[in-house]
Coordinates of C-alpha atoms in Angstrom, one line a residue:
Chain T
M1 CA -100.2 -40.0 209.4
K2 CA -102.4 -41.7 206.8
T3 CA -100.6 -43.3 204.0
L4 CA -101.8 -44.5 200.6
V5 CA -99.9 -47.4 199.2
W6 CA -99.9 -48.2 195.5
V7 CA -100.6 -51.9 195.0
E8 CA -98.5 -53.3 192.2
H9 CA -100.5 -56.0 190.4
D10 CA -101.4 -57.4 187.0
N11 CA -105.2 -57.3 187.5
A12 CA -105.0 -60.9 188.9
V13 CA -102.5 -61.1 191.7
V14 CA -100.7 -58.7 194.1
K15 CA -97.0 -58.5 193.3
D16 CA -94.4 -59.0 196.0
A17 CA -93.1 -55.5 195.5
T18 CA -96.2 -54.2 197.4
L19 CA -95.3 -56.1 200.6
A20 CA -92.0 -54.2 201.3
V21 CA -93.8 -50.9 200.6
V22 CA -96.5 -51.8 203.2
T23 CA -93.7 -52.3 205.8
A24 CA -92.2 -48.9 204.9
A25 CA -95.7 -47.2 205.0
A26 CA -96.5 -48.8 208.4
Q27 CA -93.5 -47.0 209.9
L28 CA -95.2 -43.7 208.9
G29 CA -98.7 -44.5 210.2
E30 CA -102.0 -46.0 209.1
V31 CA -101.8 -48.0 205.9
H32 CA -104.4 -47.7 203.3
L33 CA -104.0 -49.3 199.9
L34 CA -105.0 -48.3 196.4
V35 CA -105.8 -51.0 193.9
A36 CA -106.4 -49.3 190.5
G37 CA -107.0 -51.6 187.5
S38 CA -109.7 -53.3 185.5
G39 CA -111.5 -56.4 186.7
C40 CA -109.3 -56.5 189.7
R41 CA -111.7 -57.0 192.6
A42 CA -109.8 -60.2 193.5
V43 CA -106.6 -58.2 193.8
A44 CA -108.3 -55.9 196.3
D45 CA -109.7 -58.8 198.3
A46 CA -106.2 -60.3 198.4
A47 CA -104.6 -57.0 199.3
A48 CA -107.0 -56.6 202.2
Q49 CA -105.4 -59.7 203.7
I50 CA -102.0 -58.1 203.9
A51 CA -101.0 -57.8 207.6
G52 CA -101.4 -54.3 208.9
V53 CA -103.6 -52.9 206.2
G54 CA -106.7 -50.8 207.0
K55 CA -108.8 -49.6 204.1
V56 CA -108.3 -50.8 200.5
H57 CA -109.5 -48.3 197.9
L58 CA -110.6 -50.1 194.8
A59 CA -110.7 -48.2 191.5
D60 CA -112.0 -50.6 188.9
D61 CA -112.2 -49.0 185.5
A62 CA -111.0 -49.9 182.0
A63 CA -109.0 -46.7 182.1
Y64 CA -106.8 -48.0 184.8
E65 CA -106.1 -51.5 183.3
H66 CA -102.5 -50.8 182.2
G67 CA -101.6 -48.3 184.9
L68 CA -101.3 -45.4 182.5
A69 CA -99.9 -42.5 184.5
E70 CA -102.1 -39.9 182.7
N71 CA -105.2 -41.7 184.0
V72 CA -104.0 -42.9 187.4
A73 CA -102.2 -39.8 188.7
P74 CA -105.4 -37.6 188.9
L75 CA -107.2 -40.4 190.8
V76 CA -104.3 -40.6 193.3
A77 CA -104.1 -36.8 193.6
E78 CA -107.8 -36.7 194.5
L79 CA -107.4 -39.5 197.1
M80 CA -104.4 -37.6 198.5
G81 CA -107.0 -35.0 199.7
H82 CA -107.4 -37.2 202.8
H83 CA -104.0 -39.0 203.0
D84 CA -100.7 -37.6 204.1
A85 CA -98.3 -39.8 202.1
F86 CA -98.4 -41.7 198.8
V87 CA -96.0 -44.6 199.0
V88 CA -95.1 -46.7 196.0
P89 CA -92.6 -49.4 195.1
A90 CA -89.6 -48.1 193.1
T91 CA -90.6 -50.4 190.2
T92 CA -91.0 -49.1 186.6
T93 CA -94.7 -48.6 187.3
G94 CA -94.1 -46.8 190.6
K95 CA -91.4 -44.6 189.1
N96 CA -93.7 -43.7 186.2
I97 CA -96.7 -42.7 188.3
A98 CA -95.4 -41.2 191.5
P99 CA -93.6 -38.1 190.2
R100 CA -96.7 -37.2 188.1
V101 CA -98.7 -37.4 191.3
A102 CA -96.1 -35.3 193.2
A103 CA -96.2 -32.5 190.6
L104 CA -100.0 -32.5 190.7
L105 CA -99.7 -32.0 194.5
D106 CA -96.9 -29.5 194.1
V107 CA -94.5 -31.5 196.3
M108 CA -91.0 -33.0 195.8
Q109 CA -90.9 -36.7 195.5
I110 CA -88.4 -38.7 197.7
S111 CA -87.1 -41.4 195.5
D112 CA -86.0 -44.9 196.3
I113 CA -85.9 -44.6 200.2
L114 CA -83.7 -47.0 202.1
S115 CA -85.1 -46.2 205.6
V116 CA -87.6 -44.1 207.5
E117 CA -85.7 -42.0 210.0
G118 CA -88.6 -39.8 211.2
E119 CA -92.0 -38.6 210.1
K120 CA -90.5 -36.6 207.3
T121 CA -86.9 -37.8 207.3
F122 CA -85.6 -40.6 205.1
T123 CA -82.4 -42.0 203.7
R124 CA -81.8 -42.5 200.0
P125 CA -78.9 -43.5 197.8
I126 CA -77.4 -41.0 195.4
Y127 CA -74.5 -41.2 192.9
A128 CA -75.2 -44.9 192.0
G129 CA -75.3 -45.8 195.6
N130 CA -71.8 -44.4 196.3
A131 CA -73.4 -42.0 198.9
I132 CA -76.4 -42.1 201.2
A133 CA -78.3 -38.9 201.7
T134 CA -80.5 -38.2 204.7
V135 CA -83.2 -35.8 203.6
E136 CA -86.0 -34.1 205.4
S137 CA -89.1 -32.9 203.5
S138 CA -90.7 -29.6 204.2
D139 CA -93.8 -30.4 202.0
A140 CA -97.2 -30.8 203.5
K141 CA -97.7 -34.1 201.8
L142 CA -95.2 -36.8 201.0
V143 CA -94.7 -38.8 197.8
I144 CA -92.2 -41.6 198.3
T145 CA -90.9 -44.4 196.2
V146 CA -89.5 -47.4 198.2
R147 CA -86.5 -49.6 197.5
G148 CA -88.0 -53.0 197.9
T149 CA -84.8 -54.7 199.0
A150 CA -84.4 -52.3 201.9
F151 CA -87.5 -53.3 203.8
A152 CA -88.8 -56.7 205.0
K153 CA -91.9 -57.9 203.3
A154 CA -95.2 -57.6 205.2
E155 CA -97.1 -60.9 205.7
A156 CA -99.4 -61.5 202.8
T157 CA -102.1 -62.8 205.1
G158 CA -103.5 -62.2 208.5
G159 CA -104.8 -58.7 207.8
S160 CA -108.4 -57.6 207.9
G161 CA -108.7 -54.6 205.6
T162 CA -112.0 -53.4 204.2
V163 CA -112.5 -52.9 200.5
E164 CA -114.2 -49.6 199.5
D165 CA -115.0 -48.7 195.9
V166 CA -113.7 -45.4 194.6
S167 CA -114.0 -43.8 191.2
G168 CA -111.9 -41.2 189.5
A169 CA -112.1 -39.2 186.3
G170 CA -111.2 -42.3 184.2
D171 CA -109.6 -41.8 180.8
A172 CA -107.7 -38.5 180.5
G173 CA -107.7 -39.1 176.7
L174 CA -104.0 -38.4 176.4
S175 CA -102.6 -41.8 176.0
S176 CA -103.5 -45.4 175.2
F177 CA -101.9 -48.8 175.7
V178 CA -100.9 -50.6 172.5
G179 CA -99.3 -53.8 173.6
A180 CA -96.6 -55.5 175.6
E181 CA -93.9 -58.0 175.0
L182 CA -93.3 -59.5 178.4
A183 CA -90.5 -62.0 178.9
K184 CA -91.8 -65.3 180.0
S185 CA -89.7 -67.0 182.6
E186 CA -90.1 -70.1 184.8
R187 CA -87.3 -68.9 187.0
P188 CA -87.7 -66.9 190.2
E189 CA -88.4 -63.2 189.6
L190 CA -85.1 -61.2 189.8
T191 CA -86.1 -58.7 192.5
S192 CA -87.4 -61.4 194.9
A193 CA -85.1 -64.3 194.1
K194 CA -83.0 -65.7 197.0
I195 CA -80.2 -66.7 194.7
I196 CA -79.2 -64.9 191.5
V197 CA -76.7 -66.0 188.8
S198 CA -75.6 -63.1 186.6
G199 CA -73.6 -63.1 183.5
G200 CA -71.5 -60.4 181.8
R201 CA -69.9 -59.5 178.5
A202 CA -67.4 -62.4 178.9
L203 CA -70.2 -64.8 177.9
K204 CA -69.6 -64.0 174.2
D205 CA -73.1 -64.5 172.8
S206 CA -76.6 -65.5 173.7
E207 CA -76.1 -69.2 173.0
T208 CA -73.1 -69.3 175.3
F209 CA -74.9 -67.3 177.9
E210 CA -77.7 -69.8 177.9
S211 CA -75.5 -72.8 177.9
I212 CA -73.3 -71.6 180.7
I213 CA -75.5 -69.5 183.0
L214 CA -78.9 -71.2 182.8
P215 CA -77.9 -74.7 183.9
L216 CA -76.1 -73.3 187.0
A217 CA -79.2 -71.1 187.7
D218 CA -81.5 -74.1 187.4
K219 CA -79.4 -76.2 189.6
L220 CA -79.5 -73.6 192.3
G221 CA -83.1 -72.6 191.7
A222 CA -81.8 -69.1 191.0
G223 CA -83.0 -66.1 189.1
V224 CA -80.9 -65.0 186.2
G225 CA -79.5 -61.5 185.8
A226 CA -77.0 -59.7 183.6
S227 CA -74.7 -56.7 183.4
R228 CA -75.5 -53.9 181.0
A229 CA -72.8 -55.1 178.7
A230 CA -74.5 -58.4 178.3
V231 CA -77.8 -56.8 177.6
D232 CA -76.4 -54.2 175.2
A233 CA -74.7 -57.0 173.3
G234 CA -78.0 -58.7 173.0
Y235 CA -77.2 -61.9 175.0
V236 CA -80.4 -61.4 177.1
P237 CA -83.4 -59.0 177.2
N238 CA -83.2 -55.7 178.9
D239 CA -85.3 -56.7 181.9
Y240 CA -82.4 -59.0 183.0
Q241 CA -80.2 -55.9 183.7
V242 CA -79.0 -55.5 187.3
G243 CA -77.6 -52.1 188.1
Q244 CA -78.1 -48.4 188.7
T245 CA -80.5 -48.2 185.7
G246 CA -81.8 -51.7 185.8
K247 CA -83.0 -53.7 188.7
I248 CA -81.8 -53.3 192.3
V249 CA -81.5 -56.7 193.9
A250 CA -80.3 -58.0 197.3
P251 CA -80.5 -61.8 197.3
E252 CA -78.9 -64.1 199.8
V253 CA -76.4 -65.1 197.2
Y254 CA -75.3 -63.2 194.1
I255 CA -73.0 -65.1 191.7
A256 CA -71.4 -62.7 189.2
V257 CA -69.9 -64.6 186.3
G258 CA -67.7 -62.8 183.8
I259 CA -68.8 -59.4 185.2
S260 CA -66.0 -56.9 185.8
G261 CA -67.9 -54.9 188.4
A262 CA -68.4 -51.4 187.0
I263 CA -69.8 -48.8 189.5
Q264 CA -73.2 -48.9 187.7
H265 CA -73.5 -52.7 188.1
L266 CA -72.4 -52.7 191.7
A267 CA -75.1 -50.1 192.4
G268 CA -77.7 -52.8 191.7
M269 CA -76.3 -55.7 193.7
K270 CA -73.8 -54.7 196.4
D271 CA -76.4 -55.1 199.2
S272 CA -76.6 -58.8 198.4
K273 CA -75.8 -60.9 201.5
T274 CA -73.0 -63.0 199.9
I275 CA -71.4 -62.1 196.7
I276 CA -69.5 -64.7 194.7
A277 CA -67.4 -63.7 191.7
I278 CA -66.0 -65.9 189.0
N279 CA -63.7 -64.0 186.7
K280 CA -60.4 -64.7 185.1
D281 CA -59.1 -61.2 185.7
E282 CA -57.8 -61.1 189.2
D283 CA -57.8 -57.3 189.2
A284 CA -61.4 -57.0 188.2
P285 CA -63.2 -54.5 190.6
I286 CA -65.9 -57.2 191.3
F287 CA -63.3 -58.9 193.6
Q288 CA -63.3 -55.8 195.9
V289 CA -66.9 -56.4 196.9
A290 CA -67.0 -60.2 196.5
D291 CA -67.1 -62.3 199.7
I292 CA -65.8 -65.3 197.8
G293 CA -63.8 -64.9 194.7
L294 CA -62.6 -67.5 192.2
V295 CA -60.1 -66.5 189.6
A296 CA -60.8 -68.9 186.8
D297 CA -61.9 -69.2 183.2
L298 CA -65.6 -69.2 183.5
F299 CA -65.9 -71.5 180.4
N300 CA -64.3 -74.3 182.4
A301 CA -65.2 -73.3 186.0
V302 CA -69.0 -72.8 185.6
P303 CA -69.8 -76.1 183.8
E304 CA -67.5 -77.9 186.4
L305 CA -69.4 -76.2 189.2
T306 CA -72.8 -77.0 187.7
G307 CA -71.6 -80.6 187.3
K308 CA -70.5 -80.9 190.9
L309 CA -73.6 -79.5 192.5
Chain O
M1 CA -92.2 -29.1 165.1
K2 CA -89.7 -28.1 167.7
I3 CA -88.1 -30.4 170.1
I4 CA -86.8 -29.3 173.5
V5 CA -84.0 -31.4 175.1
P6 CA -83.1 -30.6 178.7
V7 CA -79.5 -31.6 179.5
K8 CA -77.7 -31.8 182.9
R9 CA -74.1 -31.3 183.7
V10 CA -73.2 -34.1 186.1
I11 CA -70.1 -35.9 187.5
D12 CA -68.6 -38.1 184.7
Y13 CA -70.1 -41.6 184.9
N14 CA -66.7 -43.2 185.2
V15 CA -65.7 -41.2 188.3
K16 CA -66.1 -42.9 191.7
P17 CA -67.7 -40.2 193.8
R18 CA -66.2 -39.3 197.2
V19 CA -68.3 -38.2 200.1
K20 CA -66.9 -35.1 201.8
A21 CA -65.5 -35.7 205.3
D22 CA -67.9 -33.2 206.9
G23 CA -70.9 -35.1 205.5
T24 CA -72.3 -32.1 203.6
G25 CA -72.2 -33.7 200.2
V26 CA -70.1 -35.3 197.5
D27 CA -66.8 -33.6 196.6
L28 CA -67.2 -32.2 193.1
A29 CA -64.1 -29.9 193.2
N30 CA -61.7 -30.8 190.4
V31 CA -63.8 -33.8 189.3
K32 CA -64.4 -34.4 185.7
M33 CA -68.0 -33.4 184.7
S34 CA -69.9 -34.4 181.6
M35 CA -73.3 -34.5 180.1
N36 CA -75.6 -36.9 181.9
P37 CA -75.5 -40.1 179.7
F38 CA -79.3 -40.4 179.4
D39 CA -79.4 -36.8 178.1
E40 CA -76.8 -37.6 175.4
I41 CA -79.3 -40.3 174.3
A42 CA -82.1 -37.7 174.4
V43 CA -80.1 -35.2 172.2
E44 CA -79.2 -38.0 169.8
E45 CA -82.9 -39.0 169.4
A46 CA -83.9 -35.4 168.8
I47 CA -81.3 -35.2 166.1
R48 CA -82.4 -38.4 164.4
I49 CA -86.0 -37.2 164.4
K50 CA -84.9 -34.0 162.8
E51 CA -82.8 -35.9 160.3
A52 CA -85.9 -37.9 159.4
G53 CA -87.6 -34.7 158.5
K54 CA -90.0 -34.8 161.4
A55 CA -88.7 -31.8 163.4
E56 CA -87.3 -28.4 162.3
E57 CA -85.6 -27.1 165.4
I58 CA -83.9 -28.6 168.4
I59 CA -83.4 -26.4 171.5
A60 CA -81.1 -27.7 174.2
V61 CA -81.8 -26.4 177.7
S62 CA -79.8 -26.7 180.9
V63 CA -80.5 -25.4 184.4
G64 CA -77.3 -25.0 186.4
P65 CA -74.1 -23.1 187.0
A66 CA -72.3 -21.0 184.3
K67 CA -70.2 -24.1 183.4
A68 CA -73.4 -25.9 182.3
A69 CA -72.8 -23.8 179.1
E70 CA -70.1 -26.4 178.2
T71 CA -72.7 -29.1 178.4
L72 CA -75.0 -27.1 176.1
R73 CA -72.1 -26.5 173.7
T74 CA -71.7 -30.3 173.5
A75 CA -75.4 -30.6 172.6
L76 CA -75.0 -27.9 170.0
A77 CA -71.9 -29.7 168.6
M78 CA -73.9 -32.9 168.4
G79 CA -76.6 -31.1 166.3
A80 CA -78.9 -29.1 168.5
D81 CA -79.8 -25.7 166.8
R82 CA -79.7 -23.3 169.8
A83 CA -79.5 -23.4 173.5
I84 CA -80.9 -21.8 176.7
L85 CA -79.0 -21.8 179.9
V86 CA -81.0 -21.0 183.0
E87 CA -78.1 -20.0 185.2
T88 CA -78.1 -20.6 189.0
D89 CA -75.4 -21.8 191.4
A90 CA -78.1 -23.3 193.7
E91 CA -78.9 -26.9 193.6
V92 CA -82.2 -27.2 191.8
E93 CA -84.6 -30.0 192.6
P94 CA -86.6 -31.8 189.9
L95 CA -89.8 -30.0 190.8
A96 CA -88.2 -26.6 190.2
V97 CA -86.5 -27.8 187.0
A98 CA -89.9 -29.1 185.8
K99 CA -91.4 -25.7 186.5
I100 CA -88.7 -23.8 184.6
L101 CA -89.1 -26.2 181.7
K102 CA -92.8 -25.7 181.8
A103 CA -92.3 -21.9 181.3
I104 CA -89.9 -22.6 178.5
V105 CA -92.3 -24.9 176.8
G106 CA -94.9 -22.2 177.2
E107 CA -92.7 -19.8 175.2
E108 CA -91.4 -22.3 172.6
N109 CA -94.3 -24.6 172.1
P110 CA -92.4 -27.8 171.2
G111 CA -94.1 -30.9 169.9
L112 CA -91.8 -33.1 172.0
V113 CA -89.7 -32.6 175.0
I114 CA -87.2 -35.4 175.3
L115 CA -85.4 -35.9 178.7
G116 CA -83.1 -38.5 180.1
K117 CA -84.9 -40.9 182.4
Q118 CA -82.7 -40.0 185.4
A119 CA -79.6 -38.0 186.2
I120 CA -76.8 -40.2 187.5
D121 CA -76.0 -37.8 190.4
D122 CA -79.3 -37.5 192.3
D123 CA -80.8 -40.6 190.7
S124 CA -84.2 -39.1 191.1
N125 CA -86.0 -40.2 187.9
Q126 CA -88.7 -37.5 188.3
T127 CA -88.3 -34.4 186.1
G128 CA -89.9 -35.7 182.9
Q129 CA -92.9 -37.1 184.7
M130 CA -93.3 -33.9 186.7
L131 CA -93.1 -31.7 183.6
A132 CA -95.8 -33.9 181.9
A133 CA -98.0 -33.4 184.9
L134 CA -97.5 -29.7 185.1
L135 CA -98.3 -29.3 181.4
G136 CA -101.2 -31.8 181.5
R137 CA -99.5 -33.7 178.7
P138 CA -98.9 -37.4 178.1
Q139 CA -95.6 -39.1 179.1
G140 CA -93.6 -41.9 177.5
T141 CA -91.0 -42.8 180.1
F142 CA -88.0 -45.1 179.8
A143 CA -88.3 -45.1 176.0
N144 CA -86.6 -47.9 174.0
K145 CA -88.2 -46.7 170.7
I146 CA -89.9 -43.6 169.6
E147 CA -92.1 -43.5 166.4
I148 CA -93.8 -40.3 165.4
D149 CA -96.9 -40.8 163.3
G150 CA -98.8 -37.6 162.5
E151 CA -100.3 -36.2 165.6
Q152 CA -99.3 -39.2 167.7
V153 CA -96.2 -40.8 169.0
A154 CA -95.8 -44.4 169.8
V155 CA -93.3 -45.0 172.6
T156 CA -92.0 -48.5 173.4
R157 CA -91.1 -48.5 177.1
E158 CA -88.6 -50.6 179.1
V159 CA -90.7 -52.0 182.0
D160 CA -89.9 -54.5 184.6
G161 CA -91.3 -57.5 182.8
G162 CA -90.1 -56.6 179.3
L163 CA -91.3 -54.0 176.9
E164 CA -94.6 -52.2 176.5
T165 CA -95.9 -49.8 173.9
V166 CA -98.1 -46.8 174.5
K167 CA -99.5 -44.3 172.0
L168 CA -99.4 -40.6 173.1
S169 CA -101.1 -37.6 171.5
L170 CA -98.7 -34.8 170.6
P171 CA -97.4 -32.6 172.2
A172 CA -95.8 -35.1 174.6
I173 CA -93.0 -35.7 177.0
V174 CA -90.6 -38.6 176.5
T175 CA -87.8 -39.8 178.7
T176 CA -85.0 -42.0 177.3
D177 CA -83.7 -45.3 178.5
L178 CA -80.2 -46.6 177.7
R179 CA -81.1 -48.7 174.7
L180 CA -82.9 -46.0 172.7
N181 CA -79.9 -45.3 170.6
E182 CA -76.1 -44.9 170.5
P183 CA -75.2 -41.2 170.8
R184 CA -72.8 -39.8 168.2
Y185 CA -69.6 -38.1 169.0
A186 CA -69.3 -34.4 168.1
S187 CA -66.7 -33.9 165.4
L188 CA -64.0 -31.2 165.7
P189 CA -65.6 -29.1 162.9
N190 CA -68.9 -29.4 164.6
I191 CA -67.4 -28.4 167.9
M192 CA -66.0 -25.3 166.2
K193 CA -69.4 -24.5 164.6
A194 CA -71.2 -25.0 167.9
K195 CA -69.3 -22.0 169.3
K196 CA -71.2 -19.7 166.9
K197 CA -74.6 -21.1 167.7
Q198 CA -77.1 -19.1 169.8
L199 CA -76.9 -19.6 173.5
D200 CA -79.2 -17.4 175.6
T201 CA -78.6 -17.1 179.3
K202 CA -81.6 -16.6 181.6
S203 CA -82.3 -17.0 185.3
P204 CA -85.0 -18.9 187.2
A205 CA -86.4 -15.5 188.2
D206 CA -86.9 -14.7 184.5
Y207 CA -89.5 -17.5 184.5
G208 CA -90.9 -16.6 187.8
V209 CA -89.9 -19.9 189.4
D210 CA -89.1 -20.2 193.1
I211 CA -86.3 -22.7 193.3
T212 CA -86.2 -23.0 197.1
P213 CA -85.6 -26.7 197.9
R214 CA -88.4 -28.7 199.4
L215 CA -86.0 -31.3 200.7
K216 CA -83.3 -30.5 203.1
T217 CA -80.2 -32.7 203.0
L218 CA -79.3 -33.3 206.6
K219 CA -76.2 -35.3 205.8
V220 CA -74.5 -37.3 203.2
S221 CA -72.6 -40.4 204.3
E222 CA -70.6 -43.3 202.8
P223 CA -72.5 -46.4 202.2
P224 CA -71.6 -49.3 204.5
V225 CA -68.3 -50.9 203.5
R226 CA -68.3 -54.6 202.8
S227 CA -65.7 -56.5 204.7
A228 CA -62.9 -58.0 202.7
G229 CA -63.7 -61.3 201.1
I230 CA -61.5 -64.4 200.4
K231 CA -60.2 -65.9 197.3
I232 CA -60.6 -69.6 196.9
A233 CA -58.5 -71.9 194.9
D234 CA -60.8 -74.0 192.8
V235 CA -64.3 -75.1 192.0
D236 CA -64.3 -77.8 194.7
A237 CA -63.7 -75.1 197.3
L238 CA -66.6 -73.1 195.9
V239 CA -68.9 -76.2 196.0
A240 CA -67.9 -76.7 199.6
K241 CA -68.7 -73.0 200.4
L242 CA -72.1 -73.2 198.7
K243 CA -72.9 -76.3 200.7
E244 CA -71.8 -74.6 203.8
M245 CA -74.2 -71.8 203.1
G246 CA -77.0 -74.3 202.5
V247 CA -77.7 -73.2 198.9
A248 CA -76.5 -76.3 197.3

């Protein structure tokens, strides 16, 4: 089987999300990559170094700069003429593009796979991760999004792929990019952080969130996450949200501070290796999944913890 | 313009789903069902656009069993004008739903179709994108803000690194994210009035759509259970644990 992997990038560097997808794709067969963007030859060259990669298709065109699905999907659909599977990370970019490709190919997408069980058989979480479905596709071509935390990352170097230029129809004339407000953070990116400190509604406001959570995160070199309640209340931006509808993370250590542990939040973090919960309500559902629980008032416990590390 | 809002009847988001012992699926017998939360946000947004004088009619559509009519009545009570139920007891995959919606869009010609970004049962996050592809129309997924300006709509999207804004030419397909709005509750008088609003019942065959699933579910199982953890007494014990794990 020949797979085509979507390379997640910002026109400058390959994002980590790509590496786990390469691992998943390698379990299906030959791995080809697609780098679509603008002025992104360096990305293609770097992608060619990923271990296990064969051909890298480079589509360098202003129309692909911001990954607009309307422009990218027809390009992918055309390349799928000689590939059997389109495999993308389950990031917002991947989730935006892949179903559009699937519909153009008249196939069902298999979303957010956790494992490859056979050539056309996969497992995926449903009902906020409260059940795992094993599904088999009957479609001639596969379109798959991959849960990054479920697969090991391929080595970023050691490969010897070849870069080949491809061109598509370019601008479909349906949409245009206006601008982006991207959160700037010096901290580790949430989906690849080894340690995450997450705060919930109990943190009261954004100043309190910052003064309690950030020093602990910095001390541990951790990424910072939040529950939906903390995001909705405006303590932190939406891209901090961990959960069914936010980011899915599986760090070595996840420290949940003042988070009750609703089903939707657990969906995003319950595959973490060690879960630590700090909550003053000893009946909070978070303690049912926590490996280590501390029943304490976070306003005392967290600064004390930070101080003692 | 018209707005079409597809809504799905799903397990209530507060219910903890139970996997059936025989591994054939999740037990939905006698479980509370509700409108998918993202679809409530979609209905609310359509109503706000109408209230702002930018839409004349809102049509709520659902594909599902007879009981999905209740979900449509909820949309009507919130403020949708009429509803279409495409009735089937089969489980319908996103691709088939998108094809049915495409046929309805062909008949109704809406300026906007607003869907939820994902249903909380199958967690697919596909239908809106698929519909946009089938219609050859632009898509504004994971919308945090929607601004209609003449023949265009600006959609601010929730993306991994923050927010981004795209401009789409109308007609367009938009899918809602959580923070687009706060859906209203239907008042009792509006629930009563909703009972008199038009609700047409159709079948997938009426639209010539084959709903045979492309994915076969071989089994549904419980996720791995985490082994019980320990409670520790104080911060010093936590510090010791963190040191033991080598993270501090």
